[in-house]
Amino acid sequence: ELADYCVSASAVIVGSSNLSDQTISFMQELTEAISSTRRSMLIATLPASDAEVASSPVAAQILTALDNRIVRVGVNIQPVKDDEIFEVVRRRLFEDIGDIQEIDRVIARYRSTYHNRRSDLPSYADKAEYSRLMQKSYPFHPELINMFRLRWGADHRFQRTRGVLRILASIVSDLWQRRSSLTGIQALIHTSDVNLSNVSSLTGTITNLMGGQWETVMQADVCGTSSNAAKIDNENPNPGRFNLTQGIATTLLLASFGPTQNKGLHINELKLCVLKPASFNHNDINGALDKLESVAHYLYSGNVGNKSYWFHTKPNINILINQAKADIDRNAQYAEINKRLTTVSRPINSFRVLVNPTDDVPEQKSLALAILNPAFATNYTNINPDTLKEVQKISLYRGCSDRVFRNTILYLVCSDTGQAVLLENVKDYLACEKIQSEYSGRIEQDQKQELRQKTDAFSNQVNINLIKAYNIVLKHASKRDIEKKEISIFTNDFATQVEKNVIETLKEEEWLLDSIGIGLLRQYNLLPTLEQPVRVNDLYEAFLRYDDKPMIRYREAIRQSLLKYCINGEFNIAYGDAPEYNRIYHKENVPSLDVTDPQFWLIDKTVYSKKDEGTHMEEPTQTPVITSPTDKPEPEDDKPLQPKRFKSLTVSGKVPLERYTDLFSSFVVPLKNNRIEIEVRFKGKSTEAFPLDESAQIYKVIKESAKQLGLNLEEEE
């Protein structure tokens, strides 16, 4: 070891020089003498790099000086070239590699496996040349030796021959000691067979070459009982018995060193390193890798089309997400879910949707769907006591007052199992949002892109599981009972889920009716008799007030049903004050029927027969009144004037409180098909008798109503 000798000799003073300088000068004279002498040869060995000599500036200078003097007149010969390393390894580590026929059988099994899976492996794996390389590298898989020879060997500090031999010897020793616990048929030694916990020479080389921080990477993701790879194997018994995920992680770790442009492995290269005959399926590799990628703290991937994987000492987005998740509390998760529920429920038209309603829900005279806070999740079999209490409180009371219309509110509730999945998705999403807002200046550009992709993926998953989680519908029934129904079919859109699957399920259960049958009216004593007419508005409100009845989907359902039975002659409809009605309709349509108008009545069908037909069945004819020549009817042969057409009609002004209910029938109903826009403004003032403050019941009702309708509430102090 000439270089090491000269490094030591540099400390020996000889005259005005030292022994190292004199030795280097002697080597120059010696090489010149040899080169000019026939039948003489000098063989001198020098390290491939100064890393193999004592680590000091003097050592580097000495090696450079020796190299310049010897190579100047000699030939630089590399002792082991290219694939000669395979033969060197075999001879140095094994006295006997076994029966050649057994070797051929092993290689044949690999060749068959690679041929059957050639679409999942690099193209060269199915070539005859690669089979010969496997024969030459036996009992090692060629990718194991090449991992150190080519990837690690690119680092001048790594000894390509002695370093590879030392590491492979440690690997063989470990495998021999635990040979009784190895699974599978006879196979080559792969990168995935390396147990880093048992091969200290390899882990020591990693930390010496790459830095001590790699020990953290190995412990967190690759090897050891607490590593993420080991946890995945323990959770998956079938591929786990081969320690597949740990083998994948080890392979990717070994491939993470070397030239930057060739860092890591593509999935087909990884499969070539890991896949064995008659063991796990190649799809198991995909599954294990996906799971590892989702939880590993230091695993990176790139090139979405043909992804490559490698480890890095810099924590990846996964660990940042896990750290951020610790700061997400339950209230933040609930708030995010309620915010999304508000957004996704806006397109729903069949219900008035109340998201996360409070105790002060105002009276509902149309069908409402209360979507409860996810905190009120429940088991379908046994309703959660808190959920039951919340449903009863909203159904029976309006703040401190009794609720009048108790048969208008259905409840959509989150299931226990759905809540658990949903909360985890929301936590992932909120963690990503937190990183984007707080870590944007501390993460790399590629990490920002990955973070955006993960944020979108988690957000989509939240919306999907939002539909699946809210799959229990509750209805308050008489005697404080609760009826329940579980929704088992799902769509990809929350509004469609409610409008289609929820409604169809409830119609099948006859919770909701699109019409009322004559038998139903008879069942609830809502049919008129000769002695007892039924006010239409009372009939309508009976279905809104009393929760022993089914719910009516919309007001028009009652109107159309009553019109049908009137036309069929089941009963008559009258208008005016009983018993002297202004108008009686018998077996005819009632165009002006309004189920909220207290002057409409259902009367017995025989009431008409006691009246004069002309008085009650024919509308009086109207004769035009001519007040001036311009009011005369036009001659039949003259073309009538075209009516004036308006772009829009706008009605505004102040209305007395006692006439406010007239607005709906006077303007909203007539203009419902004309893209009506409604702007409202209510202003109430504090009085001595009725002060407005935060504790007042009226304030709570107004605040909740404004929230549910999406209106602004201005508070003047």
XYZ file of C-alpha atoms in Angstrom:
717
model
C 0.000 0.000 0.000
C 2.350 2.619 -1.344
C 0.066 5.597 -0.730
C -0.542 4.731 2.933
C 3.207 4.209 3.421
C 3.950 7.669 2.010
C 1.319 9.297 4.211
C 3.012 7.819 7.288
C 6.463 8.661 5.901
C 5.526 12.335 5.577
C 6.073 12.661 9.335
C 9.679 11.381 9.110
C 12.145 14.245 8.586
C 15.111 13.504 6.357
C 17.465 16.485 6.061
C 15.588 19.386 4.575
C 12.889 17.039 3.255
C 10.878 14.111 4.584
C 10.728 10.410 3.847
C 7.500 10.748 1.846
C 8.958 13.234 -0.642
C 12.103 11.116 -1.051
C 9.965 7.982 -1.635
C 7.926 9.754 -4.328
C 11.149 10.914 -6.034
C 12.534 7.389 -5.796
C 9.371 6.036 -7.488
C 9.892 8.408 -10.399
C 13.487 7.226 -10.861
C 12.463 3.572 -10.449
C 9.668 3.771 -13.052
C 12.023 5.442 -15.530
C 14.656 2.750 -14.940
C 12.139 -0.065 -15.415
C 10.753 1.455 -18.585
C 14.244 1.562 -20.131
C 15.180 -2.000 -19.105
C 14.246 -5.035 -21.176
C 12.484 -8.003 -19.582
C 11.545 -6.017 -16.439
C 8.121 -5.106 -15.018
C 6.902 -3.097 -12.066
C 3.433 -3.639 -10.575
C 2.280 -0.916 -8.167
C -1.198 -0.532 -6.661
C -2.792 2.773 -5.818
C -6.268 3.492 -4.384
C -8.916 4.605 -6.851
C -9.524 7.769 -4.793
C -8.086 9.732 -1.906
C -11.095 8.614 0.181
C -9.355 5.267 0.527
C -6.291 6.913 2.033
C -6.123 8.759 5.331
C -8.575 11.630 5.180
C -6.368 14.730 5.043
C -5.174 17.284 2.465
C -1.672 15.760 2.675
C -3.018 12.320 1.712
C -4.728 13.746 -1.385
C -1.541 15.530 -2.447
C 0.551 12.374 -1.955
C -1.858 10.207 -3.967
C -1.921 12.737 -6.816
C 1.913 12.937 -6.846
C 2.295 9.150 -6.928
C -0.330 8.767 -9.612
C 1.349 11.361 -11.824
C 4.787 9.720 -11.580
C 3.728 6.099 -12.017
C 1.058 6.471 -14.716
C 3.320 8.841 -16.670
C 5.334 5.896 -17.930
C 3.010 2.999 -17.040
C -0.379 1.698 -17.999
C -3.372 2.165 -15.696
C -5.056 -1.211 -15.390
C -8.408 -1.762 -13.598
C -8.144 -5.136 -11.812
C -11.862 -5.978 -12.120
C -13.734 -4.829 -15.211
C -17.464 -4.682 -15.904
C -19.168 -8.033 -15.298
C -15.961 -9.669 -14.048
C -17.206 -8.591 -10.627
C -19.751 -11.435 -10.719
C -17.054 -14.084 -11.006
C -14.881 -12.375 -8.373
C -17.782 -12.307 -5.913
C -18.570 -15.963 -6.539
C -14.993 -17.128 -6.021
C -14.290 -14.968 -3.004
C -17.520 -15.780 -1.083
C -18.286 -19.409 -1.989
C -16.137 -22.526 -2.176
C -18.939 -24.379 -3.969
C -22.097 -22.870 -5.482
C -23.870 -26.215 -5.896
C -25.033 -28.565 -8.633
C -25.034 -26.945 -12.080
C -28.307 -28.710 -12.937
C -30.006 -27.187 -9.891
C -28.685 -23.789 -10.942
C -30.184 -24.299 -14.417
C -33.569 -25.183 -12.892
C -33.555 -22.014 -10.765
C -32.663 -19.821 -13.751
C -35.335 -21.547 -15.866
C -37.998 -20.664 -13.272
C -36.921 -17.027 -13.355
C -36.868 -17.013 -17.149
C -40.447 -18.371 -17.219
C -41.631 -15.847 -14.637
C -40.076 -12.943 -16.506
C -41.525 -14.130 -19.804
C -45.041 -14.329 -18.346
C -44.713 -10.875 -16.787
C -42.672 -9.237 -19.545
C -45.148 -6.330 -19.848
C -44.458 -5.411 -16.196
C -40.656 -5.616 -16.373
C -37.880 -3.853 -18.289
C -37.621 -5.152 -21.851
C -34.134 -6.628 -21.286
C -35.375 -8.958 -18.493
C -36.839 -11.369 -21.073
C -33.662 -11.524 -23.195
C -31.218 -14.433 -23.337
C -28.392 -12.111 -22.313
C -30.084 -11.447 -18.993
C -30.548 -15.172 -18.363
C -26.795 -15.645 -18.885
C -26.155 -12.786 -16.468
C -28.314 -14.509 -13.839
C -26.329 -17.710 -14.430
C -23.094 -15.815 -13.947
C -24.213 -13.949 -10.793
C -25.779 -17.005 -9.088
C -26.675 -17.217 -6.193
C -27.144 -13.428 -6.256
C -29.679 -11.696 -8.416
C -27.831 -9.454 -10.906
C -29.717 -6.357 -9.679
C -28.325 -6.820 -6.167
C -24.721 -6.749 -7.357
C -25.415 -3.983 -9.880
C -27.016 -1.908 -7.167
C -23.610 -1.580 -5.483
C -21.391 -1.920 -8.553
C -23.129 0.679 -10.722
C -25.169 2.959 -8.485
C -22.964 3.049 -5.413
C -19.799 2.659 -7.471
C -20.466 6.041 -9.075
C -19.390 7.539 -5.747
C -15.580 7.597 -5.772
C -15.580 7.051 -2.018
C -17.103 3.606 -2.390
C -14.727 0.719 -3.140
C -16.344 -1.036 -6.069
C -14.703 -4.431 -5.427
C -13.754 -4.664 -1.781
C -16.788 -2.623 -0.709
C -19.198 -4.836 -2.640
C -17.541 -7.997 -1.307
C -17.730 -6.822 2.285
C -21.438 -5.926 2.038
C -22.439 -9.098 0.177
C -20.549 -11.230 2.697
C -22.580 -9.633 5.511
C -25.829 -10.233 3.634
C -24.998 -13.922 3.042
C -24.002 -14.370 6.668
C -27.321 -12.915 7.882
C -29.373 -15.057 5.486
C -27.518 -18.195 6.605
C -28.191 -17.460 10.261
C -31.956 -17.046 9.698
C -32.276 -19.647 6.924
C -34.886 -21.646 8.851
C -37.318 -18.702 8.880
C -37.068 -17.831 5.184
C -40.177 -18.429 3.059
C -40.638 -19.466 -0.553
C -38.930 -21.875 -2.907
C -35.249 -21.814 -3.777
C -34.497 -18.464 -5.356
C -31.696 -15.992 -5.937
C -30.681 -13.461 -3.301
C -32.507 -10.177 -4.033
C -32.204 -6.649 -2.740
C -35.527 -7.309 -0.995
C -33.896 -10.123 1.031
C -31.574 -7.672 2.753
C -32.497 -7.073 6.384
C -30.858 -3.756 7.194
C -31.359 -4.276 10.919
C -28.992 -7.265 10.782
C -26.388 -5.952 8.317
C -24.469 -3.323 10.242
C -21.717 -3.140 7.632
C -24.281 -1.945 5.095
C -26.027 0.568 7.345
C -22.624 1.794 8.499
C -21.562 2.342 4.893
C -24.774 4.245 4.214
C -24.293 6.638 7.117
C -20.555 7.043 6.383
C -21.128 7.864 2.728
C -24.431 9.727 2.886
C -24.647 11.094 6.420
C -26.064 10.146 9.796
C -29.520 11.545 8.948
C -30.165 8.427 6.860
C -30.431 6.415 10.056
C -33.637 8.354 10.806
C -34.966 7.511 7.343
C -34.316 3.800 7.838
C -35.898 3.674 11.266
C -38.970 5.655 10.204
C -39.845 3.961 6.924
C -37.658 0.981 6.038
C -36.546 -1.400 8.774
C -37.307 -2.167 12.395
C -40.568 -3.152 14.053
C -41.785 0.457 14.316
C -41.065 1.387 10.692
C -43.940 2.167 8.369
C -42.966 -0.718 6.084
C -43.090 -3.230 8.958
C -46.484 -1.909 10.073
C -47.916 -2.440 6.587
C -46.587 -6.011 6.472
C -48.084 -6.772 9.875
C -51.486 -5.549 8.689
C -51.436 -7.688 5.515
C -50.825 -11.370 6.370
C -50.493 -12.767 2.829
C -47.796 -10.526 1.266
C -46.686 -9.666 4.793
C -45.307 -13.150 5.408
C -42.714 -12.404 2.735
C -41.923 -9.030 4.394
C -42.757 -7.625 0.975
C -43.179 -3.975 1.941
C -39.923 -3.994 3.903
C -38.211 -5.576 0.895
C -39.614 -2.877 -1.397
C -38.539 -0.132 1.010
C -35.027 -1.597 1.314
C -34.692 -1.852 -2.466
C -35.772 1.756 -2.959
C -33.429 2.918 -0.200
C -30.442 1.197 -1.822
C -31.439 2.757 -5.164
C -31.603 6.233 -3.653
C -27.807 6.625 -3.739
C -25.870 7.377 -6.863
C -26.079 9.886 -9.721
C -28.870 12.439 -9.319
C -30.140 11.889 -12.859
C -30.547 8.150 -12.185
C -32.002 8.336 -8.708
C -34.587 5.825 -7.598
C -36.406 3.092 -9.507
C -39.335 2.973 -11.869
C -42.036 0.465 -11.029
C -40.843 -2.016 -13.693
C -37.273 -1.796 -12.376
C -38.540 -2.295 -8.832
C -40.447 -5.419 -9.866
C -37.325 -6.835 -11.509
C -35.470 -6.362 -8.211
C -38.223 -7.900 -6.082
C -40.279 -10.414 -8.095
C -39.568 -14.103 -7.445
C -40.963 -17.302 -8.983
C -43.945 -18.916 -7.212
C -44.167 -16.383 -4.388
C -46.285 -13.238 -4.139
C -48.224 -11.842 -7.100
C -46.777 -8.933 -9.013
C -49.938 -6.946 -8.149
C -49.015 -7.353 -4.473
C -45.999 -5.179 -5.231
C -48.268 -2.422 -6.559
C -50.517 -2.633 -3.520
C -47.685 -2.602 -0.997
C -45.990 0.303 -2.785
C -49.214 2.354 -2.829
C -49.681 1.823 0.904
C -46.071 2.704 1.610
C -46.307 5.849 -0.496
C -49.384 6.984 1.442
C -47.734 6.788 4.882
C -43.950 6.949 4.426
C -42.307 10.077 5.780
C -39.283 10.195 3.488
C -40.395 8.439 0.274
C -40.644 10.566 -2.857
C -41.994 9.928 -6.336
C -41.739 11.742 -9.629
C -42.813 11.618 -13.281
C -46.524 10.954 -12.965
C -46.727 9.007 -16.248
C -43.864 6.618 -15.436
C -43.257 7.229 -11.761
C -39.942 6.638 -10.093
C -39.495 6.253 -6.337
C -36.655 7.136 -3.987
C -35.942 8.092 -0.403
C -34.638 11.442 0.776
C -33.620 12.802 4.164
C -36.001 15.734 3.767
C -39.454 14.880 5.171
C -42.064 14.556 2.444
C -45.563 15.980 2.390
C -46.930 12.951 4.247
C -45.039 13.713 7.437
C -46.003 17.382 7.224
C -49.626 16.332 6.864
C -49.366 13.995 9.848
C -47.820 16.753 11.922
C -50.489 19.243 10.855
C -53.267 16.748 11.611
C -52.311 16.843 15.281
C -53.389 20.509 15.363
C -56.834 19.901 13.822
C -59.465 19.694 16.561
C -62.922 18.157 16.352
C -64.730 21.503 16.226
C -62.757 22.514 13.135
C -63.749 19.234 11.485
C -67.417 19.769 12.326
C -67.272 23.340 10.989
C -65.786 22.172 7.678
C -68.452 19.477 7.290
C -71.259 21.953 8.003
C -69.774 24.428 5.537
C -69.691 21.770 2.827
C -73.214 20.630 3.662
C -74.412 24.192 3.191
C -72.734 24.358 -0.216
C -73.746 20.967 -1.600
C -77.363 21.272 -0.419
C -78.086 24.581 -2.206
C -79.360 22.912 -5.412
C -81.968 20.919 -3.437
C -85.483 22.094 -4.340
C -87.730 19.431 -2.832
C -86.971 20.528 0.726
C -86.162 23.669 2.549
C -82.756 22.601 3.841
C -81.691 23.508 7.391
C -78.007 22.773 7.976
C -76.881 22.378 11.587
C -80.123 23.912 12.941
C -80.275 25.369 16.439
C -83.108 25.115 18.956
C -84.793 28.216 17.506
C -85.830 26.826 14.123
C -88.864 28.874 13.055
C -92.182 27.278 12.120
C -92.011 25.374 8.829
C -95.200 25.354 6.706
C -93.470 23.497 3.885
C -91.371 20.350 3.868
C -87.967 20.905 5.508
C -84.886 18.704 5.798
C -82.783 19.349 8.883
C -79.222 18.077 8.325
C -77.845 17.677 11.818
C -74.338 18.488 12.929
C -72.042 15.443 12.532
C -71.633 15.546 16.313
C -75.090 13.927 16.453
C -73.943 10.784 14.645
C -75.885 7.681 15.573
C -76.121 3.960 15.184
C -79.082 2.929 13.051
C -80.163 0.125 15.383
C -80.036 2.165 18.587
C -80.496 5.896 18.185
C -77.912 7.892 20.103
C -79.583 9.524 23.164
C -78.132 12.943 22.310
C -79.405 12.634 18.738
C -82.835 11.570 19.957
C -82.960 14.513 22.352
C -81.966 16.956 19.586
C -84.634 15.655 17.192
C -87.336 15.830 19.844
C -86.299 19.309 20.903
C -86.527 20.717 17.372
C -89.683 18.764 16.516
C -91.681 19.739 19.602
C -90.423 23.199 20.466
C -89.671 26.485 18.765
C -87.311 28.029 21.252
C -89.307 28.220 24.480
C -92.687 27.814 22.752
C -94.450 24.690 21.586
C -94.100 24.023 17.897
C -97.378 24.182 15.992
C -96.414 22.555 12.690
C -94.773 19.344 13.847
C -95.135 17.277 10.695
C -92.933 19.258 8.322
C -89.354 18.463 9.366
C -87.333 15.375 8.431
C -83.843 14.805 9.812
C -80.802 13.620 7.856
C -78.252 12.215 10.293
C -74.685 10.954 10.037
C -74.034 7.310 10.907
C -71.382 6.338 13.455
C -69.284 4.424 10.932
C -69.676 7.110 8.294
C -68.679 9.806 10.775
C -65.369 8.071 11.570
C -64.343 7.866 7.917
C -65.597 11.366 7.146
C -63.773 12.989 10.057
C -60.501 11.354 9.005
C -60.921 12.613 5.433
C -61.715 16.098 6.692
C -58.683 16.069 8.967
C -56.439 15.157 6.010
C -57.968 17.943 3.937
C -57.675 20.581 6.664
C -54.073 19.526 7.332
C -53.241 20.125 3.659
C -54.950 23.512 3.807
C -52.951 24.363 6.929
C -49.657 23.446 5.241
C -50.512 25.522 2.181
C -51.165 28.576 4.323
C -48.348 28.176 6.841
C -45.559 26.296 5.023
C -45.746 27.737 1.510
C -42.387 29.477 1.902
C -40.632 26.414 3.342
C -41.466 23.663 0.859
C -40.061 22.967 -2.591
C -41.957 23.677 -5.803
C -42.497 19.984 -6.525
C -43.824 19.554 -2.984
C -46.262 22.410 -3.554
C -47.587 20.647 -6.634
C -47.878 17.366 -4.741
C -49.633 19.174 -1.901
C -52.179 20.677 -4.293
C -52.856 17.237 -5.750
C -53.321 15.735 -2.295
C -55.570 18.619 -1.225
C -57.823 18.081 -4.245
C -57.853 14.319 -3.705
C -58.778 14.653 -0.020
C -61.429 17.250 -0.844
C -63.049 14.946 -3.397
C -62.956 12.105 -0.898
C -64.703 14.273 1.688
C -67.528 15.027 -0.754
C -67.893 11.345 -1.641
C -67.982 10.204 1.971
C -70.291 13.063 2.917
C -72.964 11.322 0.845
C -72.243 7.909 2.340
C -72.018 9.168 5.918
C -75.381 10.988 5.926
C -77.516 7.923 5.235
C -79.986 7.849 8.147
C -83.325 9.663 7.949
C -85.335 10.268 11.125
C -88.924 11.436 11.551
C -90.629 12.433 14.753
C -93.842 10.482 15.230
C -96.673 10.715 17.714
C -96.121 9.906 21.382
C -92.488 11.072 21.166
C -91.550 8.095 19.034
C -88.872 8.249 16.310
C -89.208 6.551 12.951
C -85.996 5.808 11.077
C -84.884 4.720 7.639
C -81.423 3.828 6.349
C -80.450 4.827 2.808
C -78.380 2.095 1.152
C -77.919 3.390 -2.391
C -75.765 6.365 -3.276
C -75.081 8.757 -6.122
C -71.998 10.892 -6.755
C -73.737 14.164 -5.945
C -75.208 15.177 -2.586
C -78.155 17.123 -3.996
C -79.028 14.283 -6.373
C -78.742 11.832 -3.486
C -81.395 13.765 -1.567
C -83.627 14.594 -4.537
C -83.577 11.044 -5.870
C -82.537 8.300 -3.463
C -83.733 9.833 -0.210
C -87.097 10.920 -1.594
C -87.708 7.636 -3.441
C -86.905 5.660 -0.294
C -89.246 7.769 1.833
C -92.026 7.517 -0.748
C -91.679 3.731 -0.713
C -92.029 3.828 3.072
C -95.062 6.160 2.641
C -93.427 8.815 4.778
C -93.872 11.232 1.876
C -96.936 11.480 -0.366
C -97.307 13.125 -3.756
C -101.079 12.938 -3.364
C -103.671 12.074 -0.742
C -106.141 9.263 -1.292
C -109.800 9.324 -0.416
C -109.161 6.459 1.997
C -106.507 8.514 3.805
C -108.947 11.415 4.209
C -111.547 9.012 5.531
C -109.008 7.450 7.932
C -108.271 10.814 9.516
C -111.907 12.021 9.497
C -111.187 14.724 6.947
C -114.109 14.011 4.613
C -117.141 16.318 4.808
C -120.603 15.166 5.910
C -123.942 16.747 5.366
C -123.837 18.207 8.841
C -120.123 18.945 9.065
C -118.203 20.642 6.210
C -114.382 20.671 6.293
C -112.431 23.851 5.831
C -109.780 23.224 3.147
C -107.145 25.182 5.045
C -107.823 23.089 8.176
C -107.395 19.918 6.120
C -104.136 21.230 4.659
C -102.769 22.255 8.040
C -103.752 18.928 9.582
C -101.002 17.307 7.532
C -98.584 20.008 8.680
C -99.498 20.029 12.359
C -99.934 16.405 13.429
C -97.051 13.947 13.180
C -99.274 10.860 13.252
C -99.915 11.525 9.557
C -97.645 11.095 6.536
C -95.968 14.180 5.133
C -97.108 15.948 1.987
C -94.297 16.789 -0.386
C -95.778 20.087 -1.511
C -98.958 22.139 -1.199
C -99.982 21.439 -4.790
C -100.280 17.731 -3.938
C -103.286 18.465 -1.702
C -104.794 20.941 -4.150
C -104.630 18.530 -7.084
C -106.030 15.676 -4.994
C -109.020 17.764 -3.839
C -109.680 18.955 -7.377
C -109.668 15.369 -8.636
C -112.192 14.219 -6.046
C -114.385 17.251 -6.702
C -114.414 16.542 -10.443
C -115.128 12.862 -9.719
C -118.041 13.829 -7.501
C -116.679 12.487 -4.208
C -117.527 15.829 -2.592
C -118.177 19.415 -3.594
C -115.984 22.438 -3.025
C -117.574 25.680 -1.888
C -116.303 29.219 -1.544
C -117.519 31.789 0.929
C -118.870 31.765 4.447
C -120.653 28.618 5.630
C -123.441 27.734 5.366
C -124.416 30.345 2.756
C -121.641 29.950 0.213
C -120.989 32.336 -2.633
C -120.175 29.511 -5.026
C -120.476 25.723 -5.041
C -118.439 23.551 -7.439
C -119.889 20.163 -8.338
C -118.019 17.736 -10.643
C -115.993 20.590 -12.099
C -112.623 22.248 -11.832
C -111.974 24.985 -9.278
C -109.345 27.200 -10.940
C -109.004 29.536 -7.991
C -108.653 26.862 -5.314
C -106.061 27.902 -2.728
C -105.585 25.451 0.144
C -104.418 28.282 2.414
C -107.555 30.390 1.832
C -109.933 29.904 4.791
C -112.997 30.581 2.597
C -112.725 27.316 0.668
C -114.681 24.358 2.048
C -115.255 20.705 1.341
C -118.969 20.017 1.520
C -121.087 16.946 1.035
C -121.847 16.190 -2.596
C -125.599 16.344 -1.920
C -125.509 19.990 -0.874
C -125.557 21.055 -4.504
C -128.757 19.150 -5.261
C -130.682 21.339 -2.822
C -129.673 24.532 -4.627
C -130.817 26.054 -7.853
C -128.593 24.813 -10.670
C -128.496 28.089 -12.565
C -127.476 30.025 -9.518
C -124.584 27.813 -8.553
C -123.315 26.197 -11.705
C -123.207 29.016 -14.238
C -121.077 32.095 -14.067
C -123.021 35.303 -14.843
C -122.386 36.640 -18.318
C -120.671 40.006 -18.538
C -121.934 42.702 -20.908
C -119.356 45.324 -21.912
C -120.146 48.836 -20.723
C -119.658 51.449 -23.434
C -118.764 54.820 -21.980
C -117.390 56.525 -25.077
C -117.042 55.893 -28.803
C -113.516 54.658 -28.261
C -114.802 51.894 -26.005
C -116.986 50.338 -28.693
C -116.126 46.806 -29.728
C -114.239 46.591 -32.971
C -116.051 45.179 -35.992
C -115.356 41.497 -36.534
C -113.646 42.193 -39.836
C -111.239 44.681 -38.281
C -107.886 43.375 -37.020
C -107.663 43.686 -33.201
C -104.924 45.807 -31.739
C -101.890 43.894 -30.390
C -101.641 44.108 -26.570
C -98.748 46.054 -25.172
C -95.891 43.770 -24.081
C -93.701 44.481 -21.052
C -90.108 43.387 -20.433
C -90.755 43.093 -16.709
C -93.079 44.101 -13.891
C -91.801 45.409 -10.566
C -94.011 46.046 -7.554
C -92.593 47.890 -4.550
C -93.736 49.896 -1.588
C -94.851 49.450 1.989
C -97.567 46.978 2.957
C -99.595 47.073 6.182
C -98.712 44.200 8.465
C -102.262 42.817 8.367
C -102.112 42.552 4.541
C -98.643 41.000 4.331
C -99.993 37.485 3.769
C -101.648 38.739 0.574
C -98.255 39.183 -1.087
C -97.824 35.489 -1.782
C -101.158 34.923 -3.537
C -101.121 38.330 -5.247
C -97.612 38.372 -6.661
C -95.465 35.291 -5.950
C -97.908 32.679 -7.268
C -98.895 34.589 -10.441
C -95.252 35.307 -11.316
C -93.749 31.950 -10.334
C -93.104 31.022 -13.987
C -91.649 34.424 -14.887
C -88.230 34.089 -13.228
C -89.412 36.096 -10.277
C -86.788 37.810 -8.128
C -87.691 38.713 -4.557
C -85.837 41.262 -2.463
C -86.909 41.706 1.130
C -86.028 44.024 3.961
C -87.443 43.801 7.462
C -86.603 46.303 10.152
C -87.887 45.876 13.677
C -87.199 48.327 16.492
C -86.857 47.824 20.222
C -89.738 49.000 22.352
C -90.202 49.235 26.075
C -92.590 46.306 26.047
C -90.591 44.215 23.584
C -86.869 45.049 23.802
C -84.443 43.434 21.350
C -81.284 41.947 22.869
C -79.247 38.750 22.545
C -81.242 37.011 25.258
C -84.638 37.762 23.682
C -86.402 34.756 22.152
C -87.488 36.812 19.148
C -83.866 37.736 18.433
C -82.857 34.056 18.440
C -85.692 33.177 16.059
C -84.810 36.016 13.673
C -81.106 35.102 13.740
C -81.723 31.406 13.025
C -84.241 32.196 10.258
C -81.805 34.571 8.573
C -79.051 31.952 8.789
C -81.167 29.215 7.244
C -82.422 31.495 4.431
C -78.956 32.872 3.708
C -80.009 36.464 4.518
C -77.880 39.168 6.087
C -78.701 40.247 9.622
C -77.763 43.822 10.482
C -77.601 44.639 14.179
C -77.775 48.324 15.103
C -76.615 49.031 18.643
